CSV table of C-alpha atoms and ligand atoms in Angstrom, one decimal:
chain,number,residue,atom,x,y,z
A,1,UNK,CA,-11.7,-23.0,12.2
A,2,UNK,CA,-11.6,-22.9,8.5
A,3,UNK,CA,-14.5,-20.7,7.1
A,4,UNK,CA,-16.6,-22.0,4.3
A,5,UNK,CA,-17.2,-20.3,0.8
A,6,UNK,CA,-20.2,-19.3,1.9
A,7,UNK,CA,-19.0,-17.7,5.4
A,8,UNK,CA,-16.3,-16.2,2.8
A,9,UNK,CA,-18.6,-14.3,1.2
A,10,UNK,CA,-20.7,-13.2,3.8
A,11,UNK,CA,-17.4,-11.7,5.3
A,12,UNK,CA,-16.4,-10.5,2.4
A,13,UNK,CA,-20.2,-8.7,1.4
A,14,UNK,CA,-19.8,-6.9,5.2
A,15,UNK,CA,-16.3,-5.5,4.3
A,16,UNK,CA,-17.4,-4.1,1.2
A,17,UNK,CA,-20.2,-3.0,3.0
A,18,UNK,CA,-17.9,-1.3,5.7
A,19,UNK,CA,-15.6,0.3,2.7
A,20,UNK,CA,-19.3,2.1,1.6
A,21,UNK,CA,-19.7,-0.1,-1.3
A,22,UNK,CA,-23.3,-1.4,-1.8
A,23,UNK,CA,-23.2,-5.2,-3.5
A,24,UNK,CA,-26.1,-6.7,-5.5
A,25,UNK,CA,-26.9,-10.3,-4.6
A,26,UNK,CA,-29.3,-12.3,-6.7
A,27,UNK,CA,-32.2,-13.6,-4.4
A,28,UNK,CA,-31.7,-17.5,-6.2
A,29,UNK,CA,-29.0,-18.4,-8.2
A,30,UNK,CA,-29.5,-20.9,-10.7
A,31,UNK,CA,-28.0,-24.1,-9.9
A,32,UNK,CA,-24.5,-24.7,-10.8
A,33,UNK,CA,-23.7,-20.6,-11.1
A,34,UNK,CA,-22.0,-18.2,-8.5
A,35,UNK,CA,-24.4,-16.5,-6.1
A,36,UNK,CA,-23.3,-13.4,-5.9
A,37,UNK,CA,-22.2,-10.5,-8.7
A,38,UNK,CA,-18.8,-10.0,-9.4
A,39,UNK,CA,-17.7,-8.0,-6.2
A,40,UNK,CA,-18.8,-10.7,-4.2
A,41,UNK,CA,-16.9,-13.3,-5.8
A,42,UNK,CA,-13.7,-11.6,-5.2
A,43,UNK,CA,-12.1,-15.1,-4.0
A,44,UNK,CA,-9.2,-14.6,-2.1
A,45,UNK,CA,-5.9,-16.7,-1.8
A,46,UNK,CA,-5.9,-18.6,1.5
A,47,UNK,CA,-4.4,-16.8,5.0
A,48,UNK,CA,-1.0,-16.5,5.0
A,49,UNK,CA,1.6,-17.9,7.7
A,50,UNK,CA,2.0,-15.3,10.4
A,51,UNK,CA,4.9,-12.6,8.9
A,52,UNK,CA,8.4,-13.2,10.5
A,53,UNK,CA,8.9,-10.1,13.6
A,54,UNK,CA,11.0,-7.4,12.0
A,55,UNK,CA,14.5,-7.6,13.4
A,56,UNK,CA,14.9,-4.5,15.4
A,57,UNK,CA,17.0,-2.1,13.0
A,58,UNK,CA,20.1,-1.1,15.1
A,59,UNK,CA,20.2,3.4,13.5
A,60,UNK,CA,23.5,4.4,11.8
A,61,UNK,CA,25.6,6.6,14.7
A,62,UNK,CA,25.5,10.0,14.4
A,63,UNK,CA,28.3,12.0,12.2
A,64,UNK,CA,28.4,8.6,10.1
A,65,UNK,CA,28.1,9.1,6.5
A,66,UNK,CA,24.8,8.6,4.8
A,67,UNK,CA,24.8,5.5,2.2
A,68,UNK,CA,24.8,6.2,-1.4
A,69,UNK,CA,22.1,5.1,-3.4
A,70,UNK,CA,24.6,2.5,-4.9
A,71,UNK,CA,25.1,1.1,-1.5
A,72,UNK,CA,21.6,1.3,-0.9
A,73,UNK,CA,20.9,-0.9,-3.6
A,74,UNK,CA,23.4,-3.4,-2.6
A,75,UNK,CA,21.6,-4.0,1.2
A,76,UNK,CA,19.5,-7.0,2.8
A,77,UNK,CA,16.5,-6.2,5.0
A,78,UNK,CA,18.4,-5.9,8.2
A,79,UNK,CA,21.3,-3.6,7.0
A,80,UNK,CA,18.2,-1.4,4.8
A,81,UNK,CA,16.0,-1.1,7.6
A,82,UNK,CA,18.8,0.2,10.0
A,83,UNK,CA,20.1,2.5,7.3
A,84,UNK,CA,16.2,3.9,7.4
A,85,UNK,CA,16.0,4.2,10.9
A,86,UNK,CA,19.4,6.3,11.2
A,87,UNK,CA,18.7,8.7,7.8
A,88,UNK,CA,19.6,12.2,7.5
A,89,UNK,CA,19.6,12.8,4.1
A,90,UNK,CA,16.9,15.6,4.2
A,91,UNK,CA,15.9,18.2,6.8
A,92,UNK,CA,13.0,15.8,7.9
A,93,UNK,CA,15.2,14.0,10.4
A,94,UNK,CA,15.0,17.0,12.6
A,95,UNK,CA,10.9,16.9,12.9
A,96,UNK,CA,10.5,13.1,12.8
A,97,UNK,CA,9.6,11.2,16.3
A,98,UNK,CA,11.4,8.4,14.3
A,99,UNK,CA,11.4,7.1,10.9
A,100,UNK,CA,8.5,4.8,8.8
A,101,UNK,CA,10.0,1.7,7.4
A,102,UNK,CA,7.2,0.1,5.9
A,103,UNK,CA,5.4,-3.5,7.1
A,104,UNK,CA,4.4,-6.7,6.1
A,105,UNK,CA,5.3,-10.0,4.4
A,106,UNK,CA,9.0,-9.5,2.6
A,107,UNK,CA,8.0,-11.7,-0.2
A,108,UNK,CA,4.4,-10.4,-0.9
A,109,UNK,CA,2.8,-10.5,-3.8
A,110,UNK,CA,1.1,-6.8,-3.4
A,111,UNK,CA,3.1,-3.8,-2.5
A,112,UNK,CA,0.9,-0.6,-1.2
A,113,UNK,CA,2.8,2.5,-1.6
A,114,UNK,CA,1.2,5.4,-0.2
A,115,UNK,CA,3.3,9.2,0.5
A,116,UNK,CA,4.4,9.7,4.0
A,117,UNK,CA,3.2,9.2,7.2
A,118,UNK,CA,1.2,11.0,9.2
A,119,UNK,CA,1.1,11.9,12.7
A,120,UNK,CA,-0.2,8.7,13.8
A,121,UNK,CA,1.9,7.1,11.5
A,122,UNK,CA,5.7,9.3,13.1
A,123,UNK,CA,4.2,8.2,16.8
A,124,UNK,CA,3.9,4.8,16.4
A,125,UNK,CA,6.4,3.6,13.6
A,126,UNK,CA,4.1,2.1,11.4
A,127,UNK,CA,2.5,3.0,8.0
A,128,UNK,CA,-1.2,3.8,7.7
A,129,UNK,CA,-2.3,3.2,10.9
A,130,UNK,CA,-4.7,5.9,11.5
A,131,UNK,CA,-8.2,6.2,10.1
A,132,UNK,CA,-7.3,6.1,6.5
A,133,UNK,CA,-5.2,3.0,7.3
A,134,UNK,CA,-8.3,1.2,8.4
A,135,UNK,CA,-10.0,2.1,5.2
A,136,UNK,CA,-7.4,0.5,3.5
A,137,UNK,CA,-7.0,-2.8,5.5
A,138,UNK,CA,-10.7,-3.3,4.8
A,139,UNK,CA,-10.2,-2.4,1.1
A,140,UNK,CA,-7.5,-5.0,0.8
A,141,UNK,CA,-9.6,-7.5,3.0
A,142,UNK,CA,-12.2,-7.0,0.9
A,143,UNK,CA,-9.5,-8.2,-1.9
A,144,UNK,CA,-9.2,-11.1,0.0
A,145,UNK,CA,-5.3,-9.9,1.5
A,146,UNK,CA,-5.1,-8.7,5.0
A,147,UNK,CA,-2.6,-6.4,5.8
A,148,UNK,CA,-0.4,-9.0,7.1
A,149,UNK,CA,-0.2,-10.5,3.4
A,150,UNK,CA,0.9,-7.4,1.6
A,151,UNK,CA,3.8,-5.0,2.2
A,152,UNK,CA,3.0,-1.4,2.6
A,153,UNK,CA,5.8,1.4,2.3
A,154,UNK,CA,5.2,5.2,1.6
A,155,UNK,CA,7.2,7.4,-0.6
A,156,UNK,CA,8.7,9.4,2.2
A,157,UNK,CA,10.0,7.5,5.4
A,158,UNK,CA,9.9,10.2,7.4
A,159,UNK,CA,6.5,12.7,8.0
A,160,UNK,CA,6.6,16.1,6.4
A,161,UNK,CA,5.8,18.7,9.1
A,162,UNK,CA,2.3,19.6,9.4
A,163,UNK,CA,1.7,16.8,6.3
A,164,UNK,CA,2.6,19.3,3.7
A,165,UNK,CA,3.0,17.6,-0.4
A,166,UNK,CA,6.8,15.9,0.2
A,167,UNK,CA,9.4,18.3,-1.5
A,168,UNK,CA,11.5,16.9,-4.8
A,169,UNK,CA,14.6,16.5,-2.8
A,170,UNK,CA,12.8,15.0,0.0
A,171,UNK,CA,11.7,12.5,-2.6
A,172,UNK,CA,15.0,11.8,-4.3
A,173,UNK,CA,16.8,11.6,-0.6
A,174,UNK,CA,14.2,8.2,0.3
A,175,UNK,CA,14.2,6.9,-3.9
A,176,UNK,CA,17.0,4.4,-2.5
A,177,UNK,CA,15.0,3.2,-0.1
A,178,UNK,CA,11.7,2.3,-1.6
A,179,UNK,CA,13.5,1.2,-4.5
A,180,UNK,CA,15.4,-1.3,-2.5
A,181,UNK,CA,12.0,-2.4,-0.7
A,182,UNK,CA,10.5,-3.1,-4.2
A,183,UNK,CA,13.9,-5.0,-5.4
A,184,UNK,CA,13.4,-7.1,-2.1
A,185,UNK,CA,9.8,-7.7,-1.9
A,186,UNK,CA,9.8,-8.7,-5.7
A,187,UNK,CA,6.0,-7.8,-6.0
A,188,UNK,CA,3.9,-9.5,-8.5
A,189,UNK,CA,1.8,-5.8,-8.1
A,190,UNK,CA,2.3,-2.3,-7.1
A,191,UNK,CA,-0.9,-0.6,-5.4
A,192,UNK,CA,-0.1,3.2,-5.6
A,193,UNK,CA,-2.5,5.2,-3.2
A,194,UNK,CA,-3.0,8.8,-4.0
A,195,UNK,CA,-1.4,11.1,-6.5
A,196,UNK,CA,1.7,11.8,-4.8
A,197,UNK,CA,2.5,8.3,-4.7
A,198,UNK,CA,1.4,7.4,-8.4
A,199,UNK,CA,3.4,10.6,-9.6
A,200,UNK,CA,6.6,9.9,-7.9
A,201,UNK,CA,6.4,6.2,-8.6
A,202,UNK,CA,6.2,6.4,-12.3
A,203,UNK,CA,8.0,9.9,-12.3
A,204,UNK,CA,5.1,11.5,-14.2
A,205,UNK,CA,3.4,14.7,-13.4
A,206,UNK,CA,0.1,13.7,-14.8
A,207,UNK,CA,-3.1,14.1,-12.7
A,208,UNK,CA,-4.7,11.3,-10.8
A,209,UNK,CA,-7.5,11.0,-12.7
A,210,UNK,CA,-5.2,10.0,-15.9
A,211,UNK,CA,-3.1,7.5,-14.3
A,212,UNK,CA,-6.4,5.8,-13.0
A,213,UNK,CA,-7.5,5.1,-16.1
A,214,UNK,CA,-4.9,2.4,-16.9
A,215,UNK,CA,-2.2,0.0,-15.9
A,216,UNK,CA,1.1,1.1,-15.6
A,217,UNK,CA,4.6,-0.7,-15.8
A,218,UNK,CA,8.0,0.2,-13.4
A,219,UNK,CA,10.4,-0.2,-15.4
A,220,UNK,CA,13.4,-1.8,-15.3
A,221,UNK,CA,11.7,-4.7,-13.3
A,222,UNK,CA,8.5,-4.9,-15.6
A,223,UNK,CA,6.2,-4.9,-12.2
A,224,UNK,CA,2.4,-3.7,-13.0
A,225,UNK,CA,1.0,-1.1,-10.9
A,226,UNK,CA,-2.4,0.2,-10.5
A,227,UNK,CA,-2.9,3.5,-9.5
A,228,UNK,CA,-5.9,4.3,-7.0
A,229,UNK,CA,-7.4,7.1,-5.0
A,230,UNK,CA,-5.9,7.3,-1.1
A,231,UNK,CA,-8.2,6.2,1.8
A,232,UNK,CA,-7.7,10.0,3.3
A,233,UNK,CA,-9.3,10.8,-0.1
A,234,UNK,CA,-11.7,8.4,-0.1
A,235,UNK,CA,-12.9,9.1,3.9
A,236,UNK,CA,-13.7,13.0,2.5
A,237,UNK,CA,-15.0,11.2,-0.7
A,238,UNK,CA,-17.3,8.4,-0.3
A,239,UNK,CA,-18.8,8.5,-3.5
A,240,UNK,CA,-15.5,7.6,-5.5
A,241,UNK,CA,-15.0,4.1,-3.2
A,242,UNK,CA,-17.2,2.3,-6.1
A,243,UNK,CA,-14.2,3.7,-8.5
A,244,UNK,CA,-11.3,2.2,-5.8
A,245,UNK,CA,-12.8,-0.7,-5.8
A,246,UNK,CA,-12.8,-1.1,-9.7
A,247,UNK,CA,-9.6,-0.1,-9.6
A,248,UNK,CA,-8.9,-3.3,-7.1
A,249,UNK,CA,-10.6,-5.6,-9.5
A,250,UNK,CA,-7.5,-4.5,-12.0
A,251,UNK,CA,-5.3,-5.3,-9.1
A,252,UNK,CA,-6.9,-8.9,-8.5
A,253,UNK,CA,-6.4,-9.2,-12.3
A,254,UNK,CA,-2.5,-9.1,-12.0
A,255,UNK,CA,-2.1,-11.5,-9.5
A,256,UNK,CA,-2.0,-15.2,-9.4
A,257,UNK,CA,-4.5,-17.6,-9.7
B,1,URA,N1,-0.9,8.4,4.5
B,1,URA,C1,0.1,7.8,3.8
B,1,URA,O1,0.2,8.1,2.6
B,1,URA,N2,0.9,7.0,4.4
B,1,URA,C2,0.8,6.7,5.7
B,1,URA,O2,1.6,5.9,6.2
B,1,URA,C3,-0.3,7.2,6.4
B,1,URA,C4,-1.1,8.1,5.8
């Protein structure tokens, strides 16, 4: 059933809603004008086609050498994701249940990066699929992408014990990999979740609060990111979902039409 733009915005006014977000809606508009302020009229691109099954990623053998970055960068999807799945290049291979690949549409045109999974997140294989991950599928509902339209990665593929800050060489170890994933996605825009996420992706140490502020550019590819708080943040921090969700509305501005 194909839902109409007013049962669009009605859907859209609840998730909102649910995010913690209050929205103002004019008792009459005049004729002719949108009925709703700004957050309202956050009109979506149409559902995508249901996403492909991942192939399941066959783990390097043990005692095999890890790739180098340079063959990282050379990988498809299959080879990358089995490459993931068999890692030791850091320490964390030893505490993981298994590895976090990432999920979601290969040729999206958002990419959420967030900073490592969590315990939920190491038993089940899947990024952000706790509480904090349903925060964010309603944030990028509300956007008018489900989480089946956007691909979502984390700066670490495996879970740092006890969810301690990732360590530098824990970061450089996975840089192939989430480089490769934003080489294969191709996003038109980079959603970075939380500070560990914005710093390591635009290898700055510069507070959260900063990189908020403004868009940002990876270079070499020229891809825009917007930096934004992380749902675990913003479950502690209610008051600051008005800010992630003007930070959303810079999102919706880099993509297409
Ligand atoms: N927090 C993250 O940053 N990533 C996850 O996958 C889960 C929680």
């Amino acid at each position: 059933m194909r839902m109409t733009g007013d049962d669009s915005d009605k859907r859209r006014r609840t998730l909102l809603r649910r995010m913690g977000i209050d929205v103002w809606v004019p008792r009459e508009a005049p004729a002719g004008t949108p009925a709703a302020t700004e957050a309202v009229d956050a009109g979506g691109p149409e559902p995508a086609p249901p996403t492909a099954p991942e192939p399941s990623p066959q783990p390097a053998q043990p005692g095999e050498p890890a790739a180098s970055g340079h063959a990282v960068a050379q990988m498809d999807w299959q080879e990358l994701a089995a490459t993931v799945a068999g890692c030791t290049r850091c320490p964390l291979c030893e505490s993981r249940t298994q590895t976090v690949f990432g999920v979601g549409r290969r040729d999206a045109d958002i990419l959420v990066v967030g900073e490592a999974p969590g315990a939920e997140e190491d038993r089940r294989g899947e990024p952000f699929v706790g509480r904090a991950g349903q925060l964010l599928d309603s944030m990028l509902q509300a956007l008018g992408y489900g989480r089946e339209r956007v691909f979502i990665a984390n700066i670490l593929k495996c879970r740092p014990p006890r969810n301690r800050d990732p360590e530098p060489a824990e970061v450089e170890a996975c840089r192939p990999y989430l480089e490769r994933q934003i080489a294969l996605v191709a996003p038109r825009v980079i959603l970075a979740v939380g500070r560990v996420a914005a710093q390591n992706l635009l290898a700055t140490d510069k507070p959260l609060r900063m990189l908020r502020q403004r868009l940002h550019t990876l270079e070499p590819q020229g891809i825009p990111v917007v930096v934004s708080y992380h749902p675990a943040y913003l479950l502690r921090s209610p008051a600051d979902k008005a800010k992630a969700w003007d930070d959303l509305k810079r999102l919706r501005e880099n993509l297409p039409g």
